[in-house]
Structure formats: C-alpha cells, structure tokens
C-alpha cells in the first residue's frame, strides 16, 4: 500500500511531463508509446525532487511510514524540516518513494492481467490464437508451459514489491530521521517543559508544605494552652482558617494549570505575574508573619526597603521569589529550630565592602538580602522530606542570578539569600 501510494502521488507529475514529452516528440501520443512513457517518467523525477524540498513533505512522509512500513517512531523526525540538509534528505526520500512506487504500481497494473492470460492459455483455445509473445515458448505447440510463466511473473511481482518495501523501510530512518537541529529543538522543548513542571512543583511544595507545617504547629500550640489561654487559641484557629483558605486558592490555581496546560509557560516563566497570582513581599509578608507567630514562636523582623521606602517598588519577580524564600525559611525554622526567629530583609547597594560578593563599586546595582537566624534543635530531627524546600529556594534565587546559603553560622542556624535587582537580574 505504501508503494502504491507513492505511485498515486507521482501521477500529477507524470501527467504533466507526458504533455511536455508529447509536444517535444512531434505530436506523438505519449500515452501509447512505451519509450515516451519512460521518458515522461524520467522527466518527472527531477520535478518530484524539487517539490520534496518543501518543509511539510517530511511530516507527511513520516506519517505514511509510521502507518504502513512498521518503522519504529523513535527513529523518525517530528515536525517540518528546519534545515536545508533535512530538506535535502526528505527530497531524496520523496523522490525514491514516488519513483519506486510508480514502478511497482505500473507492474501491479500490467503483470496480473498478463499472468491470468497465461494461466488460462492451456484451457481456452481462443487464447492460443492470440498473438501472445512468450519468447522461446510456442503458445500453440507448448501451451502448458504458459502457466509456469504466469506463476513466475506473479512471484516476480511479489518479490519486487517486497524488496522495494524492505529498501524503503531500511532507508526511512536514514532519510527521515532527526537531524542535529531536530534533536536540539526537541531537547529545548523538553527542557522548557521540565522548567514548567519544576516551577509548578516548587509552587505546590512551598504553598502546601508551608501551610501544613504552619497549621500543625498552630494546632499543637493551641492544644497546649486550650484551657489556660482561650485568647491565644482563638488567634491560632483564626490563623489556621486563613492559612488553609489561602492555600486552597493557590492549590486550585496550580492544579488548574496542570489540567489545562495552556498558559503554564507564562505562569512558570521568570517574567510576568502569570495566572498564578503568586503572593509578594509587598502584599502578603505581614500576613505570613502573623500566621507564623500564631504557632507560638516569637519572630522579630527588621525591614528596610532601601531608598525606595516601599516593598511595592521591587521588581515583581523579585518580590514573588523573595516571599517564597522567606516562607520556606520560616517553615524550616518553625519545624526544626528552637527559640525566637530573627528575620532581616533589606535592600543594599551591590558589592558593599566586606560582604560576600564584594566587587569594589556597586555600579548602581542593588541587591535584596534576606537573612533568617534561629537556634538549632539539640538533636537533628529525622528527615521526612527530600530537602526539596531549600533546593527550591536556591533554584528561585538562581533564576534571578542570586544565591542562597543555609547552614550553621556563629552558633545559630542561618539562611541567607541575595537577589540582584535591576541590571543584576537575568
């Protein structure tokens, strides 16, 4: 069927060149002359090769090969041919498919009727009187040899079709396989898809993980003072209600993106707010601190937005990623630390003397610095997660060209994040 399809696709080219050959042959009818038919066939192949350079020829050929030639899909390229090298290979395939398919199709039209005549020749006397040329075989004196010739013609047709099909199946991965440009494009597409998935995974981890930690701590603190401090219990319950309400909204937004698939790239990319409407320092930091304090852990803060004097003036992406980093730091501090938590958030000139990353002169760039410290627990708690929170915070900072450091510092546990602002972001 694949070969017959190639013969059918060649027909428009063949009919066109038949007209040209007939005109060049002095008015001879190219439809009845075998020599002129072969001339029209030969003239059609260069035109086929030129049309095979169009980019859409390759996906059409790949679809036909997958459906009819039993060629594994991973050996074939996806999408239109992008480079001229890929178009050239697709053109070779197109010419080979149509050229070989036309020959097999022509044989399929001519051989079976001839074979039927030869098979019936010994049994139908009228056929022996026809001027049938059988080479050295005399149709009248040796009629019983004609069926052998007919069977041989049919076997030859089957063998030719099988050999042509096997040849095309073997050459398909070579001529229709992915080029280096195709592999690079596929790798970039996979990387973009993984980036979207990683971003959504970070959003789920940070939102849901922090909420569960906060709610657990708030409920535990309320239970301990249930009889002695009803006011604190009411505050803890209100914080639990607010935390779960906000988290359900964020979870619904992320799951909506996962279900629909549309717009996930905009939401996951580092630019633009996207449909996630992620929380920011300016709008949500106070609420995050209030809900965290409802767990019973004191949290002291020092906030210095710098010359701008307002967190709302921060770049949107920096404000969102900074909020998530603070959220992750508070989650870790509440789960694994002891004593009060000290949080400092400030904007400073980039590369101040004596600070990590000192470059001598700021060059007009600024950095958002987040430092969170608390006393570590006497015994490290058993790990219940894969450490994805700090890794996610580091990935968020890296998107902006920043960095995150976490570990013991001066007898306390410290989380320090530095996010470039302005020209430092990438």
Short mmCIF file of C-alpha atoms in Angstrom, two decimals:
data_model
loop_
_atom_site.label_atom_id
_atom_site.label_comp_id
_atom_site.label_asym_id
_atom_site.label_seq_id
_atom_site.Cartn_x
_atom_site.Cartn_y
_atom_site.Cartn_z
CA UNK A 1 0.00 0.00 0.00
CA UNK A 2 2.85 2.38 0.74
CA UNK A 3 4.36 1.74 -2.70
CA UNK A 4 1.00 2.17 -4.43
CA UNK A 5 0.57 5.44 -2.56
CA UNK A 6 3.89 6.58 -3.99
CA UNK A 7 2.72 5.67 -7.49
CA UNK A 8 -0.51 7.59 -6.98
CA UNK A 9 1.41 10.66 -5.75
CA UNK A 10 3.60 10.56 -8.85
CA UNK A 11 0.64 10.72 -11.23
CA UNK A 12 0.23 14.55 -11.28
CA UNK A 13 3.92 14.95 -12.13
CA UNK A 14 3.72 12.15 -14.71
CA UNK A 15 0.66 13.61 -16.45
CA UNK A 16 2.38 16.99 -16.67
CA UNK A 17 5.55 15.57 -18.21
CA UNK A 18 3.50 13.42 -20.60
CA UNK A 19 2.18 16.61 -22.16
CA UNK A 20 5.71 18.02 -22.42
CA UNK A 21 7.14 14.81 -23.90
CA UNK A 22 4.26 14.54 -26.35
CA UNK A 23 4.90 18.09 -27.54
CA UNK A 24 8.63 17.51 -27.87
CA UNK A 25 8.02 14.21 -29.69
CA UNK A 26 6.43 15.92 -32.66
CA UNK A 27 2.87 15.24 -31.62
CA UNK A 28 3.42 11.56 -30.75
CA UNK A 29 0.98 10.20 -28.19
CA UNK A 30 2.99 9.65 -25.03
CA UNK A 31 0.12 7.59 -23.57
CA UNK A 32 0.61 4.71 -26.03
CA UNK A 33 4.36 4.74 -26.61
CA UNK A 34 6.32 2.77 -24.02
CA UNK A 35 9.51 4.71 -24.75
CA UNK A 36 7.76 8.07 -24.38
CA UNK A 37 6.15 6.88 -21.14
CA UNK A 38 9.57 6.10 -19.69
CA UNK A 39 10.83 9.48 -20.92
CA UNK A 40 7.92 11.21 -19.14
CA UNK A 41 8.68 9.16 -16.02
CA UNK A 42 12.35 10.16 -16.08
CA UNK A 43 11.46 13.82 -16.64
CA UNK A 44 9.02 13.77 -13.72
CA UNK A 45 11.62 12.67 -11.13
CA UNK A 46 13.59 15.99 -11.08
CA UNK A 47 10.32 17.88 -10.57
CA UNK A 48 9.47 15.48 -7.74
CA UNK A 49 12.88 16.17 -6.17
CA UNK A 50 12.35 19.95 -6.27
CA UNK A 51 8.90 19.69 -4.69
CA UNK A 52 10.37 17.45 -1.99
CA UNK A 53 12.33 20.43 -0.64
CA UNK A 54 9.19 21.92 0.90
CA UNK A 55 9.28 21.59 4.68
CA UNK A 56 5.87 19.91 5.01
CA UNK A 57 6.90 16.97 2.81
CA UNK A 58 8.78 15.35 5.69
CA UNK A 59 5.92 15.18 8.25
CA UNK A 60 3.59 13.81 5.56
CA UNK A 61 6.15 11.16 4.62
CA UNK A 62 6.82 10.31 8.28
CA UNK A 63 3.10 9.80 8.91
CA UNK A 64 2.84 7.42 5.95
CA UNK A 65 5.94 5.48 7.01
CA UNK A 66 4.68 5.06 10.57
CA UNK A 67 1.29 3.85 9.41
CA UNK A 68 2.40 1.48 6.64
CA UNK A 69 6.06 0.49 6.98
CA UNK A 70 6.33 -0.74 10.59
CA UNK A 71 9.25 1.61 11.25
CA UNK A 72 9.76 2.47 14.98
CA UNK A 73 8.60 6.00 15.68
CA UNK A 74 11.69 6.98 17.68
CA UNK A 75 13.81 6.67 14.53
CA UNK A 76 11.78 9.30 12.66
CA UNK A 77 11.83 13.06 12.96
CA UNK A 78 8.95 15.16 14.24
CA UNK A 79 7.60 18.23 12.51
CA UNK A 80 8.62 20.06 9.33
CA UNK A 81 12.21 20.00 8.12
CA UNK A 82 14.01 23.04 9.54
CA UNK A 83 17.39 22.98 7.81
CA UNK A 84 18.32 22.62 4.17
CA UNK A 85 20.18 19.42 4.99
CA UNK A 86 16.98 17.92 6.41
CA UNK A 87 15.02 19.15 3.40
CA UNK A 88 17.57 17.60 1.06
CA UNK A 89 17.25 14.23 2.78
CA UNK A 90 13.46 14.49 2.70
CA UNK A 91 13.67 15.31 -1.02
CA UNK A 92 15.74 12.18 -1.66
CA UNK A 93 13.19 10.12 0.22
CA UNK A 94 10.27 11.74 -1.61
CA UNK A 95 11.87 11.05 -4.99
CA UNK A 96 12.73 7.47 -4.07
CA UNK A 97 9.28 6.74 -2.67
CA UNK A 98 7.41 8.14 -5.66
CA UNK A 99 9.85 6.75 -8.24
CA UNK A 100 9.97 3.19 -6.88
CA UNK A 101 6.27 3.31 -6.03
CA UNK A 102 5.40 4.26 -9.61
CA UNK A 103 7.41 1.31 -11.00
CA UNK A 104 5.79 -1.17 -8.62
CA UNK A 105 2.35 0.33 -9.28
CA UNK A 106 2.87 0.01 -13.04
CA UNK A 107 3.95 -3.58 -12.64
CA UNK A 108 0.92 -4.23 -10.43
CA UNK A 109 -1.35 -2.97 -13.21
CA UNK A 110 0.34 -4.86 -16.06
CA UNK A 111 1.52 -8.18 -14.60
CA UNK A 112 -1.68 -9.67 -13.03
CA UNK A 113 -3.77 -9.48 -16.28
CA UNK A 114 -0.89 -11.00 -18.24
CA UNK A 115 -0.49 -13.74 -15.64
CA UNK A 116 -4.22 -14.53 -15.80
CA UNK A 117 -3.99 -14.93 -19.59
CA UNK A 118 -1.02 -17.26 -19.27
CA UNK A 119 -2.70 -19.35 -16.57
CA UNK A 120 -5.84 -19.74 -18.73
CA UNK A 121 -3.96 -20.32 -22.01
CA UNK A 122 -3.95 -24.17 -21.88
CA UNK A 123 -7.66 -24.31 -21.15
CA UNK A 124 -9.04 -21.66 -23.52
CA UNK A 125 -8.39 -22.44 -27.16
CA UNK A 126 -9.26 -18.96 -28.35
CA UNK A 127 -6.40 -17.53 -26.27
CA UNK A 128 -3.85 -19.72 -28.07
CA UNK A 129 -4.74 -17.98 -31.32
CA UNK A 130 -3.96 -14.54 -29.90
CA UNK A 131 -0.60 -13.02 -30.84
CA UNK A 132 0.83 -13.52 -27.39
CA UNK A 133 4.63 -13.22 -27.38
CA UNK A 134 6.15 -15.76 -24.97
CA UNK A 135 9.73 -15.67 -26.14
CA UNK A 136 11.06 -19.19 -26.83
CA UNK A 137 7.75 -20.79 -25.82
CA UNK A 138 5.31 -21.62 -28.65
CA UNK A 139 1.84 -20.83 -27.35
CA UNK A 140 0.23 -23.36 -29.66
CA UNK A 141 2.80 -26.18 -29.53
CA UNK A 142 3.68 -25.83 -25.83
CA UNK A 143 0.61 -24.23 -24.16
CA UNK A 144 1.16 -25.99 -20.82
CA UNK A 145 4.37 -24.02 -20.20
CA UNK A 146 2.42 -20.75 -20.18
CA UNK A 147 1.04 -21.20 -16.60
CA UNK A 148 4.59 -21.60 -15.32
CA UNK A 149 5.47 -18.27 -16.90
CA UNK A 150 2.34 -16.72 -15.38
CA UNK A 151 3.25 -18.02 -11.90
CA UNK A 152 6.80 -16.75 -12.40
CA UNK A 153 5.50 -13.28 -13.31
CA UNK A 154 3.33 -13.15 -10.18
CA UNK A 155 6.20 -14.37 -7.99
CA UNK A 156 8.50 -11.78 -9.54
CA UNK A 157 5.96 -9.02 -8.82
CA UNK A 158 5.67 -10.13 -5.18
CA UNK A 159 9.46 -10.30 -4.79
CA UNK A 160 9.95 -6.87 -6.38
CA UNK A 161 7.30 -5.31 -4.14
CA UNK A 162 8.79 -6.96 -1.04
CA UNK A 163 12.33 -5.88 -1.92
CA UNK A 164 11.22 -2.31 -2.66
CA UNK A 165 9.28 -2.16 0.60
CA UNK A 166 12.21 -3.50 2.60
CA UNK A 167 14.54 -0.99 0.94
CA UNK A 168 12.29 1.94 1.80
CA UNK A 169 11.80 0.70 5.37
CA UNK A 170 15.58 0.48 5.81
CA UNK A 171 16.21 3.93 4.33
CA UNK A 172 13.37 5.68 6.18
CA UNK A 173 15.31 6.27 9.45
CA UNK A 174 18.33 7.44 7.42
CA UNK A 175 16.48 9.96 5.27
CA UNK A 176 13.60 10.86 7.59
CA UNK A 177 15.40 10.57 10.91
CA UNK A 178 16.04 13.57 13.18
CA UNK A 179 18.95 15.86 12.38
CA UNK A 180 21.15 17.59 14.94
CA UNK A 181 18.88 20.65 14.71
CA UNK A 182 15.82 18.46 15.34
CA UNK A 183 17.46 16.87 18.38
CA UNK A 184 18.43 20.30 19.71
CA UNK A 185 14.89 21.62 19.24
CA UNK A 186 13.45 18.53 20.95
CA UNK A 187 15.90 18.93 23.84
CA UNK A 188 14.96 22.60 24.22
CA UNK A 189 11.28 21.69 24.20
CA UNK A 190 11.82 19.03 26.86
CA UNK A 191 13.87 21.48 28.92
CA UNK A 192 11.13 24.08 28.70
CA UNK A 193 8.54 21.51 29.71
CA UNK A 194 10.67 20.38 32.65
CA UNK A 195 11.16 24.01 33.69
CA UNK A 196 7.39 24.50 33.76
CA UNK A 197 6.90 21.30 35.75
CA UNK A 198 9.67 22.20 38.20
CA UNK A 199 8.21 25.65 38.72
CA UNK A 200 4.75 24.25 39.42
CA UNK A 201 6.26 21.63 41.72
CA UNK A 202 8.06 24.38 43.67
CA UNK A 203 4.83 26.35 43.96
CA UNK A 204 2.98 23.30 45.28
CA UNK A 205 5.78 22.41 47.70
CA UNK A 206 6.17 25.92 49.07
CA UNK A 207 2.47 26.71 49.37
CA UNK A 208 1.16 23.37 50.60
CA UNK A 209 4.26 22.38 52.59
CA UNK A 210 4.40 25.66 54.47
CA UNK A 211 0.66 25.58 55.12
CA UNK A 212 0.75 22.06 56.55
CA UNK A 213 3.73 22.90 58.75
CA UNK A 214 2.15 26.12 60.00
CA UNK A 215 -1.24 24.52 60.64
CA UNK A 216 0.38 21.63 62.52
CA UNK A 217 2.36 23.98 64.74
CA UNK A 218 -0.59 26.31 65.31
CA UNK A 219 -2.88 23.43 66.24
CA UNK A 220 -0.27 21.98 68.59
CA UNK A 221 0.29 25.33 70.30
CA UNK A 222 -3.47 25.84 70.69
CA UNK A 223 -3.91 22.38 72.17
CA UNK A 224 -1.25 23.02 74.81
CA UNK A 225 -2.93 26.20 76.09
CA UNK A 226 -6.52 25.23 75.37
CA UNK A 227 -7.63 25.65 79.00
CA UNK A 228 -5.25 28.39 80.15
CA UNK A 229 -5.26 30.91 77.26
CA UNK A 230 -8.51 30.94 75.24
CA UNK A 231 -7.50 34.17 73.52
CA UNK A 232 -4.38 32.59 72.03
CA UNK A 233 -6.46 29.57 70.96
CA UNK A 234 -8.86 31.86 69.09
CA UNK A 235 -5.92 33.55 67.33
CA UNK A 236 -4.43 30.19 66.39
CA UNK A 237 -7.73 28.92 65.00
CA UNK A 238 -8.17 32.12 63.00
CA UNK A 239 -4.65 31.72 61.64
CA UNK A 240 -5.36 28.10 60.70
CA UNK A 241 -8.53 29.17 58.89
CA UNK A 242 -6.72 31.93 56.98
CA UNK A 243 -3.77 29.67 56.12
CA UNK A 244 -5.93 26.89 54.74
CA UNK A 245 -8.13 29.30 52.80
CA UNK A 246 -5.15 30.91 51.08
CA UNK A 247 -3.52 27.56 50.41
CA UNK A 248 -6.66 26.11 48.84
CA UNK A 249 -6.73 29.07 46.46
CA UNK A 250 -3.09 28.62 45.47
CA UNK A 251 -3.53 24.87 45.11
CA UNK A 252 -6.57 25.35 42.88
CA UNK A 253 -4.63 27.77 40.66
CA UNK A 254 -1.72 25.36 40.20
CA UNK A 255 -3.96 22.36 39.58
CA UNK A 256 -5.91 24.39 37.05
CA UNK A 257 -2.70 25.00 35.11
CA UNK A 258 -1.80 21.31 35.27
CA UNK A 259 -5.22 20.31 33.98
CA UNK A 260 -5.44 22.83 31.18
CA UNK A 261 -1.81 23.04 30.11
CA UNK A 262 -2.44 26.44 28.44
CA UNK A 263 -0.57 29.37 29.85
CA UNK A 264 1.60 27.24 32.12
CA UNK A 265 4.70 28.58 30.45
CA UNK A 266 3.69 32.16 31.22
CA UNK A 267 2.97 31.29 34.82
CA UNK A 268 6.12 29.26 35.22
CA UNK A 269 8.49 31.58 33.47
CA UNK A 270 10.55 34.08 35.35
CA UNK A 271 8.82 37.06 33.80
CA UNK A 272 5.30 38.35 34.38
CA UNK A 273 2.89 37.57 37.14
CA UNK A 274 1.07 34.91 35.19
CA UNK A 275 -2.26 33.38 36.18
CA UNK A 276 -0.86 32.03 39.44
CA UNK A 277 -1.13 35.47 41.09
CA UNK A 278 1.64 34.39 43.48
CA UNK A 279 1.97 36.22 46.81
CA UNK A 280 4.54 39.01 47.14
CA UNK A 281 6.50 40.76 49.86
CA UNK A 282 4.51 43.95 49.49
CA UNK A 283 1.04 42.38 49.73
CA UNK A 284 1.49 39.24 51.78
CA UNK A 285 4.55 39.42 54.05
CA UNK A 286 2.67 40.83 57.05
CA UNK A 287 0.02 38.12 56.84
CA UNK A 288 2.70 35.42 56.57
CA UNK A 289 4.43 36.72 59.69
CA UNK A 290 1.15 36.95 61.61
CA UNK A 291 0.16 33.39 60.73
CA UNK A 292 3.65 32.12 61.64
CA UNK A 293 3.58 33.90 65.02
CA UNK A 294 0.27 32.18 65.73
CA UNK A 295 2.23 28.95 66.21
CA UNK A 296 3.65 30.43 69.40
CA UNK A 297 7.18 31.11 68.11
CA UNK A 298 8.38 34.71 68.54
CA UNK A 299 9.54 36.27 65.28
CA UNK A 300 11.46 39.53 65.26
CA UNK A 301 11.83 41.39 61.99
CA UNK A 302 13.86 44.23 60.56
CA UNK A 303 12.67 45.53 57.21
CA UNK A 304 14.49 48.16 55.19
CA UNK A 305 13.20 48.60 51.62
CA UNK A 306 16.08 50.97 50.90
CA UNK A 307 15.80 54.39 49.24
CA UNK A 308 12.50 53.41 47.61
CA UNK A 309 10.93 53.02 51.05
CA UNK A 310 8.28 50.59 49.84
CA UNK A 311 8.38 46.85 49.04
CA UNK A 312 5.83 47.57 46.31
CA UNK A 313 8.59 49.23 44.27
CA UNK A 314 10.54 45.97 43.99
CA UNK A 315 10.52 44.21 40.61
CA UNK A 316 7.52 41.88 40.60
CA UNK A 317 9.53 38.72 40.05
CA UNK A 318 11.97 39.57 42.84
CA UNK A 319 9.10 40.33 45.23
CA UNK A 320 7.42 36.98 44.47
CA UNK A 321 10.55 34.86 44.74
CA UNK A 322 11.64 36.65 47.91
CA UNK A 323 8.27 35.91 49.53
CA UNK A 324 8.62 32.20 48.73
CA UNK A 325 12.16 32.13 50.11
CA UNK A 326 11.02 33.80 53.36
CA UNK A 327 8.12 31.34 53.52
CA UNK A 328 10.45 28.35 53.15
CA UNK A 329 12.85 29.74 55.73
CA UNK A 330 10.07 30.24 58.25
CA UNK A 331 8.78 26.72 57.63
CA UNK A 332 12.20 25.23 58.34
CA UNK A 333 12.72 27.43 61.38
CA UNK A 334 9.35 26.52 62.89
CA UNK A 335 9.75 22.81 62.19
CA UNK A 336 13.39 22.26 63.08
CA UNK A 337 14.53 25.22 65.18
CA UNK A 338 14.11 26.39 68.73
CA UNK A 339 13.73 29.80 70.31
CA UNK A 340 12.88 33.05 68.56
CA UNK A 341 13.41 33.62 64.85
CA UNK A 342 15.25 36.75 63.70
CA UNK A 343 14.36 37.91 60.17
CA UNK A 344 16.09 40.74 58.34
CA UNK A 345 15.06 41.90 54.87
CA UNK A 346 16.80 44.87 53.31
CA UNK A 347 17.85 46.43 50.04
CA UNK A 348 21.51 47.39 49.83
CA UNK A 349 23.99 48.52 47.24
CA UNK A 350 25.55 45.62 45.42
CA UNK A 351 29.06 44.64 46.44
CA UNK A 352 29.43 46.57 49.70
CA UNK A 353 32.92 46.23 51.17
CA UNK A 354 33.31 43.27 53.48
CA UNK A 355 30.22 41.48 52.21
CA UNK A 356 30.29 38.27 50.17
CA UNK A 357 30.38 39.14 46.51
CA UNK A 358 32.21 42.44 47.15
CA UNK A 359 33.15 43.97 43.81
CA UNK A 360 34.52 47.28 44.95
CA UNK A 361 31.95 49.50 43.31
CA UNK A 362 28.24 48.98 43.12
CA UNK A 363 27.84 50.37 39.63
CA UNK A 364 24.33 51.49 40.52
CA UNK A 365 23.05 47.96 41.16
CA UNK A 366 21.14 46.91 44.23
CA UNK A 367 20.52 43.61 45.97
CA UNK A 368 17.66 42.34 48.09
CA UNK A 369 19.13 40.48 51.06
CA UNK A 370 17.19 38.09 53.29
CA UNK A 371 18.81 36.79 56.49
CA UNK A 372 16.96 34.49 58.88
CA UNK A 373 18.55 33.02 62.02
CA UNK A 374 17.36 30.87 64.92
CA UNK A 375 18.77 28.39 67.39
CA UNK A 376 19.10 24.84 66.02
CA UNK A 377 17.45 21.94 67.82
CA UNK A 378 19.59 19.93 70.24
CA UNK A 379 19.13 16.77 68.17
CA UNK A 380 18.60 16.95 64.41
CA UNK A 381 15.06 15.83 63.63
CA UNK A 382 14.53 12.76 61.47
CA UNK A 383 14.28 13.84 57.85
CA UNK A 384 10.77 13.38 56.49
CA UNK A 385 11.30 15.07 53.12
CA UNK A 386 13.91 15.03 50.40
CA UNK A 387 15.24 18.51 51.19
CA UNK A 388 13.32 19.96 48.27
CA UNK A 389 12.48 23.21 50.06
CA UNK A 390 16.00 24.61 50.30
CA UNK A 391 16.81 23.28 46.85
CA UNK A 392 13.71 25.04 45.51
CA UNK A 393 14.75 28.27 47.24
CA UNK A 394 18.19 28.01 45.63
CA UNK A 395 16.55 27.47 42.23
CA UNK A 396 14.36 30.53 42.71
CA UNK A 397 17.37 32.67 43.56
CA UNK A 398 19.36 31.25 40.64
CA UNK A 399 16.62 32.31 38.22
CA UNK A 400 17.44 35.91 39.16
CA UNK A 401 21.20 35.42 39.22
CA UNK A 402 21.25 35.27 43.03
CA UNK A 403 22.23 32.68 45.60
CA UNK A 404 21.05 31.02 48.80
CA UNK A 405 23.27 29.90 51.67
CA UNK A 406 21.99 27.76 54.54
CA UNK A 407 23.89 26.26 57.45
CA UNK A 408 25.43 26.87 60.89
CA UNK A 409 26.73 30.40 61.43
CA UNK A 410 28.00 31.78 64.73
CA UNK A 411 26.39 29.06 66.80
CA UNK A 412 22.98 29.57 65.17
CA UNK A 413 21.34 28.30 62.01
CA UNK A 414 21.27 30.90 59.27
CA UNK A 415 19.51 31.16 55.92
CA UNK A 416 20.86 33.93 53.71
CA UNK A 417 19.52 34.78 50.25
CA UNK A 418 20.75 37.51 47.94
CA UNK A 419 18.65 38.52 44.91
CA UNK A 420 20.02 41.04 42.39
CA UNK A 421 17.71 43.90 41.47
CA UNK A 422 17.68 45.94 38.32
CA UNK A 423 20.55 45.23 35.96
CA UNK A 424 21.70 42.26 38.01
CA UNK A 425 18.66 40.13 37.21
CA UNK A 426 18.68 37.89 34.15
#
